[in-house]
CSV table of C-alpha atoms and ligand atoms in Angstrom, one decimal:
chain,number,residue,atom,x,y,z
A,1,MET,CA,-30.3,-48.9,-15.9
A,2,LYS,CA,-26.8,-47.7,-16.6
A,3,ILE,CA,-27.0,-44.4,-15.0
A,4,PRO,CA,-27.7,-45.6,-11.4
A,5,LYS,CA,-24.8,-48.0,-11.7
A,6,ALA,CA,-22.4,-45.3,-12.8
A,7,TRP,CA,-23.6,-43.1,-9.8
A,8,ARG,CA,-22.8,-45.9,-7.4
A,9,LEU,CA,-19.2,-45.8,-8.6
A,10,GLY,CA,-19.2,-42.2,-7.4
A,11,ILE,CA,-18.2,-40.8,-10.8
A,12,GLY,CA,-19.3,-37.3,-11.7
A,13,GLU,CA,-21.9,-36.5,-14.3
A,14,MET,CA,-19.3,-35.4,-16.8
A,15,HIS,CA,-18.1,-38.9,-17.1
A,16,ILE,CA,-21.5,-40.5,-17.3
A,17,VAL,CA,-23.2,-38.6,-20.0
A,18,PRO,CA,-20.9,-39.4,-22.9
A,19,ALA,CA,-20.5,-42.9,-21.6
A,20,THR,CA,-24.2,-43.7,-21.4
A,21,ARG,CA,-24.9,-42.2,-24.8
A,22,HIS,CA,-22.7,-44.6,-26.8
A,23,ARG,CA,-22.7,-47.6,-24.7
A,24,SER,CA,-24.7,-50.9,-25.4
A,25,PRO,CA,-25.6,-53.3,-22.6
A,26,SER,CA,-23.3,-56.0,-24.1
A,27,ARG,CA,-20.2,-53.8,-23.6
A,28,ARG,CA,-21.0,-53.0,-20.0
A,29,PRO,CA,-18.2,-55.1,-18.3
A,30,PRO,CA,-15.2,-53.4,-20.2
A,31,TRP,CA,-16.6,-50.0,-19.3
A,32,ILE,CA,-16.8,-50.9,-15.7
A,33,ILE,CA,-13.2,-52.1,-15.8
A,34,ILE,CA,-12.1,-48.8,-17.4
A,35,LEU,CA,-14.1,-46.8,-14.9
A,36,VAL,CA,-12.6,-48.7,-12.0
A,37,SER,CA,-9.1,-48.2,-13.4
A,38,LEU,CA,-9.8,-44.5,-13.7
A,39,VAL,CA,-10.8,-44.3,-10.1
A,40,CYS,CA,-7.7,-46.2,-9.1
A,41,LEU,CA,-5.5,-43.9,-11.2
A,42,SER,CA,-7.0,-40.8,-9.7
A,43,LEU,CA,-6.6,-42.2,-6.2
A,44,ILE,CA,-3.0,-42.9,-6.8
A,45,GLY,CA,-2.6,-39.4,-8.3
A,46,ALA,CA,-4.3,-37.8,-5.3
A,47,TYR,CA,-2.0,-39.7,-3.0
A,48,VAL,CA,1.2,-38.7,-4.9
A,49,PHE,CA,0.6,-35.1,-5.8
A,50,PRO,CA,-1.5,-32.9,-3.7
A,51,PRO,CA,-0.3,-33.1,-0.1
A,52,ARG,CA,0.9,-29.5,-0.2
A,53,ARG,CA,-2.3,-28.2,-1.6
A,54,TYR,CA,-4.3,-30.1,1.1
A,55,ALA,CA,-2.0,-28.6,3.8
A,56,ALA,CA,-2.6,-25.2,2.3
A,57,CYS,CA,-6.4,-25.7,2.4
A,58,TYR,CA,-6.3,-27.0,5.8
A,59,LEU,CA,-4.1,-24.3,7.4
A,60,PHE,CA,-4.8,-21.2,5.4
A,61,ALA,CA,-8.2,-21.7,3.7
A,62,SER,CA,-6.4,-20.4,0.6
A,63,SER,CA,-8.5,-19.1,-2.3
A,64,VAL,CA,-7.5,-22.3,-4.2
A,65,CYS,CA,-9.9,-24.1,-1.9
A,66,SER,CA,-12.5,-21.5,-1.2
A,67,PRO,CA,-13.5,-18.8,-3.7
A,68,PHE,CA,-15.3,-17.0,-0.9
A,69,LYS,CA,-12.2,-16.2,1.1
A,70,GLN,CA,-10.1,-13.2,0.1
A,71,TRP,CA,-6.7,-13.8,-1.5
A,72,LEU,CA,-3.8,-14.7,0.8
A,73,PRO,CA,-0.2,-14.6,-0.2
A,74,PRO,CA,1.0,-17.8,-1.8
A,75,VAL,CA,2.1,-20.4,0.7
A,76,PRO,CA,5.9,-20.6,0.7
A,77,ALA,CA,7.3,-24.0,-0.2
A,78,ARG,CA,8.6,-24.6,3.4
A,79,LEU,CA,7.3,-25.0,6.8
A,80,LEU,CA,6.0,-21.7,8.3
A,81,THR,CA,7.3,-20.6,11.7
A,82,ASP,CA,4.8,-20.2,14.6
A,83,ASP,CA,5.1,-16.4,14.2
A,84,GLU,CA,4.3,-16.6,10.5
A,85,ILE,CA,1.2,-18.7,11.0
A,86,ALA,CA,0.0,-16.3,13.7
A,87,SER,CA,0.8,-13.3,11.6
A,88,ARG,CA,-1.0,-14.7,8.5
A,89,VAL,CA,-4.2,-15.4,10.3
A,90,VAL,CA,-4.3,-12.0,11.9
A,91,ILE,CA,-3.6,-10.2,8.6
A,92,ARG,CA,-6.1,-12.4,6.8
A,93,ASP,CA,-8.9,-11.5,9.3
A,94,ILE,CA,-8.1,-7.8,9.1
A,95,LEU,CA,-8.2,-7.9,5.3
A,96,ASN,CA,-11.5,-9.9,5.3
A,97,SER,CA,-13.2,-7.7,7.9
A,98,HIS,CA,-15.8,-5.3,6.7
A,99,PRO,CA,-15.1,-1.8,8.1
A,100,ILE,CA,-18.0,-0.1,9.7
A,101,GLN,CA,-19.1,3.0,7.8
A,102,PRO,CA,-19.3,5.9,10.3
A,103,LYS,CA,-22.1,8.5,10.0
A,104,ASN,CA,-19.5,11.2,9.9
A,105,PRO,CA,-16.4,9.9,8.0
A,106,LYS,CA,-13.2,11.9,8.4
A,107,ILE,CA,-9.7,12.0,7.1
A,108,ALA,CA,-6.7,12.1,9.4
A,109,PHE,CA,-3.9,14.5,8.3
A,110,MET,CA,-0.8,13.3,10.0
A,111,PHE,CA,2.2,15.7,10.0
A,112,LEU,CA,5.6,14.2,10.6
A,113,THR,CA,7.9,17.1,11.2
A,114,PRO,CA,11.1,18.0,13.1
A,115,GLY,CA,9.5,21.3,14.2
A,116,PRO,CA,7.5,24.2,12.8
A,117,LEU,CA,5.1,23.8,9.9
A,118,PRO,CA,5.8,26.7,7.5
A,119,PHE,CA,2.7,26.1,5.4
A,120,GLU,CA,0.1,26.2,8.3
A,121,LYS,CA,-1.5,29.3,6.7
A,122,LEU,CA,-1.9,27.5,3.4
A,123,TRP,CA,-3.3,24.4,5.0
A,124,GLU,CA,-5.7,26.7,6.9
A,125,LYS,CA,-7.1,27.9,3.6
A,126,PHE,CA,-7.4,24.3,2.6
A,127,PHE,CA,-9.3,23.2,5.7
A,128,LEU,CA,-11.5,26.2,6.3
A,129,GLY,CA,-15.2,25.5,6.0
A,130,HIS,CA,-14.7,21.7,6.3
A,131,GLU,CA,-14.8,21.4,10.1
A,132,GLY,CA,-15.8,17.9,11.3
A,133,ARG,CA,-14.5,16.2,8.2
A,134,TYR,CA,-10.8,16.1,9.1
A,135,THR,CA,-8.5,15.7,12.1
A,136,ILE,CA,-4.9,17.0,12.3
A,137,TYR,CA,-2.2,15.2,14.2
A,138,ILE,CA,1.4,16.5,14.5
A,139,HIS,CA,4.5,14.5,15.5
A,140,ALA,CA,7.1,17.1,16.1
A,141,SER,CA,10.2,15.2,16.8
A,142,ARG,CA,12.7,18.0,17.6
A,143,GLU,CA,10.9,21.0,18.9
A,144,LYS,CA,7.4,21.9,19.8
A,145,PRO,CA,6.2,24.2,17.0
A,146,GLU,CA,4.8,27.7,17.4
A,147,HIS,CA,1.6,27.8,15.5
A,148,LEU,CA,0.5,30.3,13.0
A,149,SER,CA,-3.0,28.9,12.6
A,150,PRO,CA,-5.4,28.1,15.4
A,151,LEU,CA,-6.3,24.8,13.6
A,152,PHE,CA,-2.9,23.4,14.5
A,153,VAL,CA,-2.9,24.5,18.1
A,154,ASP,CA,-2.8,21.5,20.6
A,155,ARG,CA,-2.7,18.9,17.9
A,156,GLU,CA,0.7,17.5,18.8
A,157,ILE,CA,0.8,13.9,19.9
A,158,HIS,CA,3.5,12.5,22.2
A,159,SER,CA,6.7,12.3,20.1
A,160,GLU,CA,10.1,10.7,20.2
A,161,LYS,CA,13.3,11.6,18.5
A,162,VAL,CA,13.4,10.6,14.8
A,163,VAL,CA,16.7,9.8,13.1
A,164,TRP,CA,16.5,10.0,9.3
A,165,GLY,CA,16.6,6.5,7.7
A,166,LYS,CA,16.3,4.7,11.0
A,167,ILE,CA,13.5,2.6,12.4
A,168,SER,CA,12.5,5.6,14.6
A,169,MET,CA,11.0,7.1,11.5
A,170,VAL,CA,8.7,4.1,11.1
A,171,ASP,CA,8.0,4.2,14.9
A,172,ALA,CA,6.9,7.8,14.5
A,173,GLU,CA,4.6,6.9,11.6
A,174,LYS,CA,3.1,4.1,13.7
A,175,ARG,CA,2.6,6.5,16.6
A,176,LEU,CA,0.7,8.9,14.4
A,177,LEU,CA,-1.5,6.0,13.0
A,178,ALA,CA,-2.2,4.8,16.6
A,179,ASN,CA,-3.3,8.2,17.7
A,180,ALA,CA,-5.4,8.8,14.6
A,181,LEU,CA,-7.0,5.3,14.8
A,182,GLU,CA,-8.4,6.3,18.3
A,183,ASP,CA,-11.0,8.4,16.4
A,184,ALA,CA,-13.3,5.8,14.9
A,185,ASP,CA,-14.5,8.3,12.3
A,186,ASN,CA,-11.1,8.5,10.6
A,187,GLN,CA,-11.3,6.4,7.4
A,188,HIS,CA,-8.1,7.5,5.6
A,189,PHE,CA,-4.7,8.4,7.1
A,190,ILE,CA,-2.4,10.7,5.2
A,191,LEU,CA,1.2,11.1,6.1
A,192,LEU,CA,2.6,14.6,5.3
A,193,SER,CA,5.8,16.4,5.9
A,194,ASP,CA,6.5,20.0,6.8
A,195,SER,CA,7.4,20.7,3.2
A,196,CYS,CA,4.2,19.2,1.7
A,197,VAL,CA,1.5,21.4,0.2
A,198,PRO,CA,-2.1,20.6,-1.0
A,199,LEU,CA,-2.6,20.6,-4.8
A,200,HIS,CA,-6.4,20.5,-4.8
A,201,ASN,CA,-9.2,21.8,-2.6
A,202,PHE,CA,-10.6,19.9,0.3
A,203,ASP,CA,-13.6,18.4,-1.4
A,204,TYR,CA,-11.5,17.0,-4.2
A,205,VAL,CA,-9.1,15.3,-1.8
A,206,PHE,CA,-11.9,14.0,0.4
A,207,ASN,CA,-13.8,12.5,-2.5
A,208,TYR,CA,-10.7,11.1,-4.2
A,209,LEU,CA,-9.8,9.1,-1.1
A,210,MET,CA,-13.3,8.2,0.1
A,211,GLU,CA,-14.3,6.9,-3.3
A,212,SER,CA,-11.2,4.7,-3.6
A,213,ASN,CA,-11.1,1.4,-1.8
A,214,ILE,CA,-7.3,1.2,-1.9
A,215,SER,CA,-4.3,2.7,-0.1
A,216,PHE,CA,-1.8,4.8,-1.9
A,217,VAL,CA,1.5,3.2,-0.9
A,218,ASP,CA,4.4,3.9,-3.3
A,219,CYS,CA,5.8,0.5,-4.4
A,220,PHE,CA,8.1,-0.6,-7.1
A,221,GLU,CA,10.8,-3.2,-7.9
A,222,ASP,CA,14.3,-1.6,-8.1
A,223,PRO,CA,17.0,-4.3,-8.9
A,224,GLY,CA,19.7,-1.7,-8.4
A,225,PRO,CA,21.9,-0.9,-5.4
A,226,HIS,CA,19.4,1.4,-3.8
A,227,GLY,CA,16.7,-1.2,-4.2
A,228,THR,CA,17.3,-4.9,-3.9
A,229,GLY,CA,20.9,-4.1,-3.1
A,230,ARG,CA,19.7,-3.1,0.3
A,231,TYR,CA,18.1,-6.4,1.1
A,232,SER,CA,19.8,-8.6,3.7
A,233,GLU,CA,19.5,-12.4,3.8
A,234,HIS,CA,19.2,-12.1,7.6
A,235,MET,CA,15.5,-11.4,6.8
A,236,LEU,CA,15.0,-15.0,5.7
A,237,PRO,CA,12.9,-17.0,5.8
A,238,GLU,CA,10.0,-14.6,6.3
A,239,VAL,CA,11.1,-11.9,3.8
A,240,GLU,CA,12.5,-13.2,0.6
A,241,LYS,CA,14.5,-11.2,-1.9
A,242,LYS,CA,11.9,-11.5,-4.6
A,243,VAL,CA,9.2,-9.7,-2.5
A,244,TRP,CA,11.5,-6.8,-1.6
A,245,ARG,CA,10.2,-3.4,-2.8
A,246,LYS,CA,10.9,0.3,-2.5
A,247,GLY,CA,8.8,3.4,-2.3
A,248,ALA,CA,8.6,6.9,-0.9
A,249,GLN,CA,7.4,7.0,2.7
A,250,TRP,CA,4.6,9.5,2.2
A,251,PHE,CA,1.6,7.2,2.2
A,252,THR,CA,-2.2,7.4,2.4
A,253,VAL,CA,-3.7,4.3,3.9
A,254,LYS,CA,-7.3,3.2,4.4
A,255,ARG,CA,-8.4,2.3,8.0
A,256,GLN,CA,-8.0,-1.5,7.5
A,257,HIS,CA,-4.4,-1.0,6.4
A,258,ALA,CA,-3.6,1.3,9.2
A,259,VAL,CA,-4.8,-1.4,11.7
A,260,LEU,CA,-2.7,-3.9,9.7
A,261,VAL,CA,0.4,-1.9,10.1
A,262,LEU,CA,-0.1,-1.7,13.9
A,263,ALA,CA,-0.9,-5.4,14.1
A,264,ASP,CA,2.3,-6.4,12.3
A,265,SER,CA,5.2,-7.2,14.6
A,266,LEU,CA,6.9,-10.1,12.7
A,267,TYR,CA,7.9,-8.2,9.6
A,268,TYR,CA,8.4,-5.0,11.5
A,269,SER,CA,11.1,-6.6,13.7
A,270,LYS,CA,12.9,-8.0,10.6
A,271,PHE,CA,13.2,-4.5,9.3
A,272,LYS,CA,14.1,-3.1,12.7
A,273,PHE,CA,17.1,-5.4,13.0
A,274,TYR,CA,18.2,-5.9,9.4
A,275,CYS,CA,17.4,-2.7,7.6
A,276,LYS,CA,19.2,0.3,8.9
A,277,PRO,CA,21.9,2.7,7.9
A,278,GLY,CA,25.5,1.4,8.2
A,279,MET,CA,24.5,-2.3,8.0
A,280,GLU,CA,27.4,-4.7,7.5
A,281,GLY,CA,30.1,-2.1,7.0
A,282,SER,CA,29.0,0.4,4.4
A,283,ARG,CA,25.7,-1.0,3.2
A,284,ASN,CA,22.8,1.3,4.0
A,285,CYS,CA,19.2,0.3,4.3
A,286,TYR,CA,16.3,2.7,5.2
A,287,SER,CA,13.3,1.1,6.7
A,288,ASP,CA,11.0,4.0,5.9
A,289,GLU,CA,11.6,3.3,2.2
A,290,HIS,CA,11.2,-0.4,2.3
A,291,TYR,CA,9.1,-1.7,5.2
A,292,LEU,CA,5.6,-0.7,4.0
A,293,PRO,CA,6.1,-1.3,0.3
A,294,THR,CA,7.5,-4.7,1.0
A,295,LEU,CA,4.9,-5.6,3.6
A,296,PHE,CA,1.9,-4.6,1.4
A,297,ASN,CA,3.5,-6.3,-1.6
A,298,MET,CA,3.6,-9.5,0.5
A,299,VAL,CA,0.2,-9.4,2.1
A,300,ASP,CA,-2.2,-7.3,-0.1
A,301,PRO,CA,-0.5,-6.3,-3.4
A,302,ASN,CA,-3.9,-5.5,-5.1
A,303,GLY,CA,-5.0,-3.3,-2.2
A,304,ILE,CA,-2.4,-0.6,-2.9
A,305,ALA,CA,-2.2,1.7,-5.9
A,306,ASN,CA,1.7,1.4,-6.1
A,307,TRP,CA,2.0,5.2,-6.3
A,308,SER,CA,2.0,7.9,-3.6
A,309,VAL,CA,-0.5,10.7,-3.9
A,310,THR,CA,2.3,13.1,-2.9
A,311,HIS,CA,4.3,14.3,-5.9
A,312,VAL,CA,8.0,14.8,-5.7
A,313,ASP,CA,10.4,15.6,-8.6
A,314,TRP,CA,13.5,13.3,-8.8
A,315,SER,CA,14.1,14.2,-12.4
A,316,GLU,CA,17.3,16.1,-11.6
A,317,GLY,CA,18.9,12.8,-10.6
A,318,LYS,CA,20.4,14.1,-7.4
A,319,TRP,CA,20.6,12.6,-3.9
A,320,HIS,CA,17.7,14.8,-2.9
A,321,PRO,CA,14.6,15.7,-4.9
A,322,LYS,CA,14.0,19.1,-6.4
A,323,ALA,CA,13.0,21.7,-3.8
A,324,TYR,CA,11.0,24.7,-5.0
A,325,ARG,CA,12.0,28.2,-4.1
A,326,ALA,CA,9.7,31.2,-4.2
A,327,GLN,CA,10.6,32.1,-7.8
A,328,ASP,CA,9.9,28.5,-9.0
A,329,VAL,CA,6.3,28.6,-7.9
A,330,SER,CA,4.0,29.7,-10.7
A,331,PHE,CA,0.5,28.9,-11.7
A,332,GLU,CA,2.0,27.0,-14.6
A,333,LEU,CA,4.1,24.8,-12.3
A,334,LEU,CA,1.2,23.9,-10.1
A,335,LYS,CA,-1.1,23.3,-13.2
A,336,ASN,CA,1.6,21.0,-14.6
A,337,ILE,CA,1.9,18.9,-11.4
A,338,THR,CA,-1.9,18.5,-11.0
A,339,ALA,CA,-2.2,17.4,-14.6
A,340,ILE,CA,0.2,14.4,-14.3
A,341,ASP,CA,-1.6,11.2,-14.8
A,342,GLU,CA,1.3,8.7,-14.9
A,343,SER,CA,3.5,7.6,-12.0
A,344,LEU,CA,7.2,7.5,-12.6
A,345,HIS,CA,9.9,5.2,-11.1
A,346,VAL,CA,13.5,5.1,-12.0
A,347,THR,CA,15.7,2.1,-11.1
A,348,SER,CA,19.1,2.6,-9.6
A,349,ASP,CA,21.0,0.0,-11.6
A,350,GLU,CA,23.1,1.0,-14.6
A,351,LYS,CA,20.1,0.6,-16.9
A,352,ARG,CA,18.3,3.5,-15.2
A,353,GLU,CA,15.0,2.0,-16.4
A,354,ILE,CA,12.1,4.4,-16.3
A,355,GLN,CA,8.9,2.7,-15.2
A,356,ARG,CA,5.8,4.7,-16.3
A,357,ARG,CA,2.4,3.6,-15.2
A,358,PRO,CA,-0.9,5.3,-15.8
A,359,CYS,CA,-2.7,6.2,-12.6
A,360,PHE,CA,-5.9,4.1,-12.7
A,361,LEU,CA,-8.6,4.5,-10.2
A,362,ASN,CA,-11.9,2.5,-10.4
A,363,GLY,CA,-10.9,1.6,-14.0
A,364,SER,CA,-10.4,5.1,-15.3
A,365,LYS,CA,-7.2,7.2,-15.7
A,366,ARG,CA,-7.0,9.9,-13.1
A,367,PRO,CA,-4.6,12.6,-12.1
A,368,CYS,CA,-2.1,10.9,-9.7
A,369,TYR,CA,-1.4,13.6,-7.1
A,370,LEU,CA,-3.2,15.4,-4.3
A,371,PHE,CA,-0.1,16.9,-2.5
A,372,ALA,CA,3.4,17.9,-3.5
A,373,ARG,CA,6.8,18.4,-1.9
A,374,LYS,CA,9.4,19.8,-1.4
A,375,PHE,CA,8.7,23.5,-1.0
A,376,TYR,CA,11.0,26.0,0.8
A,377,PRO,CA,9.1,28.1,3.5
A,378,GLU,CA,9.8,31.1,1.3
A,379,ALA,CA,7.3,29.7,-1.3
A,380,LEU,CA,4.4,30.3,1.0
A,381,ASN,CA,3.3,33.7,-0.3
A,382,ASN,CA,3.2,32.6,-3.9
A,383,LEU,CA,1.4,29.4,-3.0
A,384,MET,CA,-1.2,31.4,-1.0
A,385,GLN,CA,-1.7,33.8,-4.0
A,386,TYR,CA,-2.3,31.0,-6.5
A,387,PHE,CA,-4.1,28.6,-4.2
A,388,SER,CA,-7.7,29.4,-5.2
A,389,ASN,CA,-6.8,29.4,-8.8
A,390,TYR,CA,-4.9,26.1,-9.1
A,391,THR,CA,-7.1,24.2,-6.7
A,392,SER,CA,-10.1,25.0,-8.8
A,393,ILE,CA,-8.7,23.4,-12.0
B,1,NAG,C1,-16.0,4.1,-8.3
B,1,NAG,O1,-17.1,3.4,-8.6
B,1,NAG,C2,-18.1,3.4,-7.6
B,1,NAG,C3,-19.2,2.5,-8.0
B,1,NAG,O2,-19.4,2.6,-9.4
B,1,NAG,C4,-18.6,4.8,-7.4
B,1,NAG,O3,-19.5,4.9,-6.4
B,1,NAG,C5,-17.4,5.7,-7.1
B,1,NAG,O4,-17.7,7.0,-7.0
B,1,NAG,C6,-16.2,5.5,-8.0
B,1,NAG,N1,-15.0,6.2,-7.6
B,1,NAG,C7,-14.3,7.0,-8.3
B,1,NAG,C8,-13.1,7.5,-7.6
B,1,NAG,O5,-14.6,7.3,-9.4
B,2,NAG,C1,-12.0,-2.0,-5.4
B,2,NAG,O1,-13.2,-1.8,-6.2
B,2,NAG,C2,-13.1,-2.2,-7.5
B,2,NAG,C3,-14.3,-1.8,-8.3
B,2,NAG,O2,-15.4,-1.8,-7.5
B,2,NAG,C4,-12.9,-3.8,-7.4
B,2,NAG,O3,-12.7,-4.3,-8.7
B,2,NAG,C5,-11.6,-4.1,-6.6
B,2,NAG,O4,-11.4,-5.5,-6.5
B,2,NAG,C6,-11.7,-3.4,-5.3
B,2,NAG,N1,-10.4,-3.6,-4.7
B,2,NAG,C7,-10.2,-3.9,-3.4
B,2,NAG,C8,-8.8,-4.0,-2.9
B,2,NAG,O5,-11.1,-4.1,-2.6
B,3,NAG,C1,0.7,-3.1,-7.6
B,3,NAG,O1,1.8,-3.9,-8.0
B,3,NAG,C2,1.6,-5.3,-7.8
B,3,NAG,C3,2.9,-6.0,-8.3
B,3,NAG,O2,4.0,-5.4,-7.6
B,3,NAG,C4,0.4,-5.8,-8.6
B,3,NAG,O3,0.3,-7.2,-8.3
B,3,NAG,C5,-0.8,-5.0,-8.2
B,3,NAG,O4,-1.9,-5.4,-8.9
B,3,NAG,C6,-0.6,-3.5,-8.3
B,3,NAG,N1,-1.8,-2.8,-7.8
B,3,NAG,C7,-2.7,-2.3,-8.6
B,3,NAG,C8,-3.8,-1.6,-7.9
B,3,NAG,O5,-2.6,-2.3,-9.8
B,4,NAG,C1,4.8,22.8,-17.8
B,4,NAG,O1,4.7,21.8,-18.8
B,4,NAG,C2,5.1,22.3,-20.1
B,4,NAG,C3,4.7,21.2,-21.1
B,4,NAG,O2,5.2,20.0,-20.7
B,4,NAG,C4,6.5,22.7,-20.1
B,4,NAG,O3,6.9,23.1,-21.4
B,4,NAG,C5,6.8,23.8,-19.1
B,4,NAG,O4,8.2,24.1,-19.1
B,4,NAG,C6,6.3,23.3,-17.8
B,4,NAG,N1,6.4,24.5,-16.9
B,4,NAG,C7,6.8,24.4,-15.6
B,4,NAG,C8,6.9,25.7,-14.8
B,4,NAG,O5,7.2,23.4,-15.1
B,5,NAG,C1,-6.9,33.7,-10.8
B,5,NAG,O1,-8.0,33.5,-11.7
B,5,NAG,C2,-8.7,34.7,-11.9
B,5,NAG,C3,-9.9,34.4,-12.8
B,5,NAG,O2,-9.6,33.4,-13.7
B,5,NAG,C4,-7.8,35.8,-12.5
B,5,NAG,O3,-8.5,37.0,-12.7
B,5,NAG,C5,-6.6,36.0,-11.6
B,5,NAG,O4,-5.8,36.9,-12.2
B,5,NAG,C6,-5.9,34.7,-11.3
B,5,NAG,N1,-4.9,35.0,-10.3
B,5,NAG,C7,-3.7,34.6,-10.4
B,5,NAG,C8,-2.8,34.9,-9.3
B,5,NAG,O5,-3.2,34.0,-11.4
């Protein structure tokens, strides 16, 4: 029979079926010659072309080789350093782990502030009635705040001085994450500033975050001087220019990503040493705007939404975003912000390209924002007055 003979040659079914159908016994020898030639050719091909792919399979079990493994960043066309190999396996295992679902899931609200929190009373309105579903952490870097709400009393963690734009900012974020991770019930970790206010009621925020399996880390590519212009080649080989990203620091991360941030020391040290204000003369780099967007863009680009759930208005084109005074706060303003369902990024090159992306969650368009900044302390009374109305939209 023809088929057993073909099988012995080790050729797959696809080759056999058409061959057997048209072949006559008298033409068997030429076919065998062709098959043998094909095998030889493919052996030569295998020898010449795929060593890199084999290495990738062997070292990293990349998705090319195993569809069951989660995606890993593409293997760079160079030898990895020991630190990189170690870092990749740790990150891969964190991303592939299946987080335990606690009986009583909670959200960590992490306030990064120099001192007092002027909107404690507003937050109290937000939290009241939801005990056991949230935990508050405060990193007060300059002075211990006097509290206006009992919910905030004794919620300070150990803090260190924070200098704007320096790595100490990232260190404070990591300190907050570490403290909040101690509570195994915390599933999402929200970084907030003293000028942030809630845009929705607690249930809305809780469900929005719990139902999404991604982190909300702001991330976009800015080819201008305030984006890629801040990149330093000292970060090579681990951080290449093409993976460099920018984004506002006010993140919300799921537990897996919070662990990942604490586990990373390789990329963190690159930013610590080569992304700081006053680098190489006049060039400034701010780790808090680049470290997390770049890290997640490298290791889990599909695991982040690419927008922050904290709204800020840069439309005035100034060095600082718009800050709302008491008279700016109206029901209409808050209604407008909560209705936004497209994220907006503007590049810093001469093109000033505006990147608009719809906020998609679970395949459907959703309002982008849960919180907003920056509000002056004097806006408190107006916000309190409208809170029940605008959070029920
Ligand atoms: C996303 O889809 C899942 C499954 O269909 C559902 O349980 C969940 O509520 C959805 N989340 C959102 C934010 O709509
Ligand atoms: C999140 O869930 C959606 C829908 O269930 C799925 O398509 C997507 O791959 C998930 N994303 C991550 C990062 O797990
Ligand atoms: C975020 O942006 C990256 C590209 O920078 C993209 O690969 C990824 O799919 C985006 N994430 C989502 C959830 O769309
Ligand atoms: C709200 O949005 C409307 C429509 O875009 C705009 O005309 C109005 O000026 C906005 N109001 C405030 C207070 O931002
Ligand atoms: C809030 O809404 C209620 C009912 O819709 C209305 O009576 C009240 O005047 C509103 N309050 C403010 C401050 O707009």
